[in-house]
PDB file of C-alpha atoms in Angstrom:
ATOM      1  CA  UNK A   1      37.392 167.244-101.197  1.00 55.00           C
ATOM      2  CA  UNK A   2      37.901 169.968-103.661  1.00 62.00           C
ATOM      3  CA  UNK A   3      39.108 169.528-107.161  1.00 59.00           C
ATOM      4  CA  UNK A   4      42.374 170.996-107.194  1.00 60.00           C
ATOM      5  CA  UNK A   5      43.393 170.195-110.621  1.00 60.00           C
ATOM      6  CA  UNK A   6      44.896 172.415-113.014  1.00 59.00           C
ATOM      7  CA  UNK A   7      42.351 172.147-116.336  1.00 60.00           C
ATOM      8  CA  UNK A   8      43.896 173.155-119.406  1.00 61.00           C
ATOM      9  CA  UNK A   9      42.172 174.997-121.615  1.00 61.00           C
ATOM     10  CA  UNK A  10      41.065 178.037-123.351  1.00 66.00           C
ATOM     11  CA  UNK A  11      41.868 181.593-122.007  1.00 66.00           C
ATOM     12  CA  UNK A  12      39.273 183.248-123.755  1.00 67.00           C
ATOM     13  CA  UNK A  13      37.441 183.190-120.551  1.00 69.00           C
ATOM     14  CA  UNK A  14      39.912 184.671-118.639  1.00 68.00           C
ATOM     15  CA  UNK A  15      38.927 187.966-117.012  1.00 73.00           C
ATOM     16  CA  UNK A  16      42.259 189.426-118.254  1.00 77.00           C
ATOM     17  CA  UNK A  17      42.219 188.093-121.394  1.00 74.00           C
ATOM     18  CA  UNK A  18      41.552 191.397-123.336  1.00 79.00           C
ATOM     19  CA  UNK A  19      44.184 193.128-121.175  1.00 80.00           C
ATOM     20  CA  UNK A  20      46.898 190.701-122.383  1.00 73.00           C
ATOM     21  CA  UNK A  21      45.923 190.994-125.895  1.00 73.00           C
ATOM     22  CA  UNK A  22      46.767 194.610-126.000  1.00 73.00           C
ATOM     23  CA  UNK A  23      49.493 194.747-123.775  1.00 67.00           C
ATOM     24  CA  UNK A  24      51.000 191.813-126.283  1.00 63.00           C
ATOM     25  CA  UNK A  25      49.833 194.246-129.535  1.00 65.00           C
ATOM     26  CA  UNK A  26      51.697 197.084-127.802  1.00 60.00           C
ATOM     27  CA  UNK A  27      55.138 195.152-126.859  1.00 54.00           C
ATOM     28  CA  UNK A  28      54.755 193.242-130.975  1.00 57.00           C
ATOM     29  CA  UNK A  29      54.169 197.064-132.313  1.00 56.00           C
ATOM     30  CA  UNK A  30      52.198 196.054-135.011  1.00 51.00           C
ATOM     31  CA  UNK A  31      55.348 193.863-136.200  1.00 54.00           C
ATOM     32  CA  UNK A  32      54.889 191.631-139.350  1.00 55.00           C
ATOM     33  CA  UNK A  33      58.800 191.209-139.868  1.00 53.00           C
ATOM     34  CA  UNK A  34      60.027 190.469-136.361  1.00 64.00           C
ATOM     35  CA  UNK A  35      61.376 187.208-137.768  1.00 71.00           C
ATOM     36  CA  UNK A  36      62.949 189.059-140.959  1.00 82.00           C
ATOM     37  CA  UNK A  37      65.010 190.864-138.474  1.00 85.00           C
ATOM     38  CA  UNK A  38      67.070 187.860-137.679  1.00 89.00           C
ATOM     39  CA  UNK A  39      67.946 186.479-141.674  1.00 93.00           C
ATOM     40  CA  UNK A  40      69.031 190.523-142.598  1.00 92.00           C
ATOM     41  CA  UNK A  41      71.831 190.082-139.430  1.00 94.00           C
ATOM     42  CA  UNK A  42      73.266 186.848-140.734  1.00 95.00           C
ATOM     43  CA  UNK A  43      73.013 187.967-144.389  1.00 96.00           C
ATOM     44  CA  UNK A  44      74.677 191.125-142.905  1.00 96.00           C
ATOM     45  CA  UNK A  45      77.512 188.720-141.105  1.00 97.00           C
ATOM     46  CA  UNK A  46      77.689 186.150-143.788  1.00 97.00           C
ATOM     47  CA  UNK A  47      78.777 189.551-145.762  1.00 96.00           C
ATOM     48  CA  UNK A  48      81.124 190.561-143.797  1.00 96.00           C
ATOM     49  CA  UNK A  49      83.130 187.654-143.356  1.00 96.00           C
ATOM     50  CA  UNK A  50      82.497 185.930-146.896  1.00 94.00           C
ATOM     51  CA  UNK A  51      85.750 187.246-148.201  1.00 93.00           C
ATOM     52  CA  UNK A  52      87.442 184.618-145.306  1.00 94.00           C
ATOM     53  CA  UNK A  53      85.217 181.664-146.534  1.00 93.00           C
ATOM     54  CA  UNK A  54      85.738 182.239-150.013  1.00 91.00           C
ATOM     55  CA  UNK A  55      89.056 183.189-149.915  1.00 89.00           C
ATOM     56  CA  UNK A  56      89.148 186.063-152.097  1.00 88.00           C
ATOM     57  CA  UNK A  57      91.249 188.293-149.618  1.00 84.00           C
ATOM     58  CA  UNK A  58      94.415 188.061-151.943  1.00 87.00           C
ATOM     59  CA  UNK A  59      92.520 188.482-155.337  1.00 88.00           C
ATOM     60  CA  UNK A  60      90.301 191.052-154.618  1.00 90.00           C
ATOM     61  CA  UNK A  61      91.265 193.779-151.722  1.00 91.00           C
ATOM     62  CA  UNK A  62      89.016 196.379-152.297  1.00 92.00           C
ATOM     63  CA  UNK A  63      86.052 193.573-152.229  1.00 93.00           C
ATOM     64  CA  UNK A  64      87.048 192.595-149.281  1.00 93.00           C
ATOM     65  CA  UNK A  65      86.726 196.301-147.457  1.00 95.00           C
ATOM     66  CA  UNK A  66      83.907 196.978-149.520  1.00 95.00           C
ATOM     67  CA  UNK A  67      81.974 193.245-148.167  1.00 95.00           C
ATOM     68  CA  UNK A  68      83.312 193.522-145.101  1.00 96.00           C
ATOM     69  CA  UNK A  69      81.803 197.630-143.999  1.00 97.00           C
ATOM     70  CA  UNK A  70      78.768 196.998-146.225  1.00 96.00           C
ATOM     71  CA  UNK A  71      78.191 193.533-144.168  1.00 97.00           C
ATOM     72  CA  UNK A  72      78.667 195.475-140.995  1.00 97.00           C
ATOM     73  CA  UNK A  73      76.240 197.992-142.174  1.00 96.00           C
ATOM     74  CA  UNK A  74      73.141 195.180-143.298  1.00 95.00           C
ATOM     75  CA  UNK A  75      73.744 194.011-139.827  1.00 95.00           C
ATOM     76  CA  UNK A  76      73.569 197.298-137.692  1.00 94.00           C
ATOM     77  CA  UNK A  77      70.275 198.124-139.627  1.00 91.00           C
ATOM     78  CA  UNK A  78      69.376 194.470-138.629  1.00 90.00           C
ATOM     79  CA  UNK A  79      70.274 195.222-135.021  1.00 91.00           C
ATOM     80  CA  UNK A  80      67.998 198.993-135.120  1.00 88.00           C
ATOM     81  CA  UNK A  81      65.048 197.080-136.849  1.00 84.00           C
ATOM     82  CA  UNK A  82      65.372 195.223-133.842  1.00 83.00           C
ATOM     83  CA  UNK A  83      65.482 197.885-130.788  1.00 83.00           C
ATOM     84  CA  UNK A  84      64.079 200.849-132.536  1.00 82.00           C
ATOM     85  CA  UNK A  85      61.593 198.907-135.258  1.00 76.00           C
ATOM     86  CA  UNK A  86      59.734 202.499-135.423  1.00 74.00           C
ATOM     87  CA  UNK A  87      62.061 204.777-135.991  1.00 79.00           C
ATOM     88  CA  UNK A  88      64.660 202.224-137.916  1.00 80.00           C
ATOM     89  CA  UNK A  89      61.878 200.468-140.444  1.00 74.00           C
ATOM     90  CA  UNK A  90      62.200 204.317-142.712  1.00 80.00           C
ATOM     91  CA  UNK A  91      65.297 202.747-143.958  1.00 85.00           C
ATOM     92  CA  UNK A  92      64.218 199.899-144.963  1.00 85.00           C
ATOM     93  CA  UNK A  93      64.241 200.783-148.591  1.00 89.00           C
ATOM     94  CA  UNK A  94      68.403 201.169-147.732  1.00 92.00           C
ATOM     95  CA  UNK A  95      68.395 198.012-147.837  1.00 92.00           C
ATOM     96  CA  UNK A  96      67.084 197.498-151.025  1.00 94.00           C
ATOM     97  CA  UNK A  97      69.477 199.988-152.263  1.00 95.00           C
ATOM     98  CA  UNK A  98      72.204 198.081-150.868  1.00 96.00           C
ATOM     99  CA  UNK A  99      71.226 194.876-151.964  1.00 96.00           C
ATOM    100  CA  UNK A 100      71.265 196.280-155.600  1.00 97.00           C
ATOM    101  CA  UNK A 101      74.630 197.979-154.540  1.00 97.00           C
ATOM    102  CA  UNK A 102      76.075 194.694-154.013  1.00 96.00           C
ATOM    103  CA  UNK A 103      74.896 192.534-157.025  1.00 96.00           C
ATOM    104  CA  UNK A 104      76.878 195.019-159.364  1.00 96.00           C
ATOM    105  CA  UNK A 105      79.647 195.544-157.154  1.00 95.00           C
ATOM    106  CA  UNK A 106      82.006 193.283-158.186  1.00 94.00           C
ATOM    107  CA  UNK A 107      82.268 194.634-161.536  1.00 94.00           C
ATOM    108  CA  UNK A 108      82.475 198.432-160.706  1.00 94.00           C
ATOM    109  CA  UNK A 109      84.380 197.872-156.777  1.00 93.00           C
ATOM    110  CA  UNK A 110      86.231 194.887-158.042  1.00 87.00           C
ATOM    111  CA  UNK A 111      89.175 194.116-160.702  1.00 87.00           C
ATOM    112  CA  UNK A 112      88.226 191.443-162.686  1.00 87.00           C
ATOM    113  CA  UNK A 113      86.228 189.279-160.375  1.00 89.00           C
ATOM    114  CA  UNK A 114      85.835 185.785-160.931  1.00 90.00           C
ATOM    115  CA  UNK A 115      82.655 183.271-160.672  1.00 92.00           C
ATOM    116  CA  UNK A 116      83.177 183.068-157.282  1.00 91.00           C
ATOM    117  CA  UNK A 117      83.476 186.625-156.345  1.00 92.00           C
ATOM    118  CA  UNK A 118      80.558 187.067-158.684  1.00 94.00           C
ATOM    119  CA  UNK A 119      77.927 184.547-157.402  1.00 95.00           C
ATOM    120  CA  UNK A 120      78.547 185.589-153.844  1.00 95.00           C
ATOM    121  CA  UNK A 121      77.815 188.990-154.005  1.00 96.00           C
ATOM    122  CA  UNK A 122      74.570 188.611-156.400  1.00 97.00           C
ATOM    123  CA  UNK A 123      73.849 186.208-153.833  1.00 97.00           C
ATOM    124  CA  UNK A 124      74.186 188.433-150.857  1.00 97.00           C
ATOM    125  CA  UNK A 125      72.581 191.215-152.855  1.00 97.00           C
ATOM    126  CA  UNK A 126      69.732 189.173-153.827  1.00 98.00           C
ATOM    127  CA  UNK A 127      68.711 188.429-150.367  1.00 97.00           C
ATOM    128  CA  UNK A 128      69.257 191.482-149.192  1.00 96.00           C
ATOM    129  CA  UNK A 129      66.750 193.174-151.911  1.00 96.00           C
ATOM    130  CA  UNK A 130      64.297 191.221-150.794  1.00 95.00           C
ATOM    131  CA  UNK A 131      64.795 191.132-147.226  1.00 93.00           C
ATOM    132  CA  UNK A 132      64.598 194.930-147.523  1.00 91.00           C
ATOM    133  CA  UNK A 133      61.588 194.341-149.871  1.00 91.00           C
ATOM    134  CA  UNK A 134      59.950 192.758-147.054  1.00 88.00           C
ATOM    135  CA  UNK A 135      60.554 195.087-144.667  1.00 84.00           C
ATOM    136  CA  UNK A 136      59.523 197.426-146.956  1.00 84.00           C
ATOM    137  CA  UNK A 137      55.786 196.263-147.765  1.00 83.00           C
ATOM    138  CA  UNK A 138      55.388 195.804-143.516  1.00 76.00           C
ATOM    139  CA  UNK A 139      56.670 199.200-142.829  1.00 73.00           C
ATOM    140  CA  UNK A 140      53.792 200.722-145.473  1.00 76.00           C
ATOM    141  CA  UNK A 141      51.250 198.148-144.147  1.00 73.00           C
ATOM    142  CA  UNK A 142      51.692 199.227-140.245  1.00 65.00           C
ATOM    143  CA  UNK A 143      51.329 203.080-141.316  1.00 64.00           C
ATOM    144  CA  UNK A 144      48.475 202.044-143.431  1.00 64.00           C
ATOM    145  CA  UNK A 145      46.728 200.968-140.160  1.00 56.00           C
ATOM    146  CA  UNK A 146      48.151 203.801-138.197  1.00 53.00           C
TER     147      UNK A 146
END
């Protein structure tokens, strides 16, 4: 009778093996960051909704426009590094600029923030620099081998 068994192993002797390869190269796009793409959106939501957790709503109204459209802006660029990694990945230092944007923000957006305030924008900025930072170096590194 025949040996019908299913052997695991290797597919580097598959005859399609090389096909695959570049087919999965083409679909990645030459994608260091793919899993960067998912921290920037919840940075970008924990942003937007921080004034609600901290409860700084009251204190500090301006803060809370300025967290809440500049969160909703870290996480569109999150979703567009996503779809269009491309054409989006040229604003990637944006995010950098943001992220510095929002470490001194509550002193010049804010009126006399407290530690709270303080610590969760530097924070948010913070990870946002380097997020963008990353995204950044991968963006020059796939045009380098372009």
């Amino acid at each position: 009778m025949a040996d019908l068994s299913h052997h695991r192993g290797d597919l580097a002797g598959h005859p399609d093996a090389s096909e695959m390869q570049a087919r999965y190269e083409r679909v990645l796009g030459g994608r260091d960051v793919v899993l960067v793409d998912g921290p920037v959106l919840l940075v970008g939501l924990y942003c937007a909704v921080s004034p609600w957790i901290l409860h700084f709503t009251a204190a500090q109204p301006a803060l809370v426009t300025h967290n809440l459209i500049l969160g909703i802006a870290i996480a569109l660029l999150a979703v567009g590094f996503t779809v269009t990694p491309e054409r989006m990945y040229g604003l990637s230092g944006a995010m950098c600029a943001i992220g510095v944007w929002m470490i001194i923000s509550p002193w010049i957006v804010g009126s006399s923030p407290d530690a709270g305030v303080i610590w969760n924008n530097v924070v948010i900025g913070a990870l946002t620099f380097l997020l963008g930072a990353m995204c950044v170096a991968a963006a020059s590194k796939s045009r380098r081998g372009t």
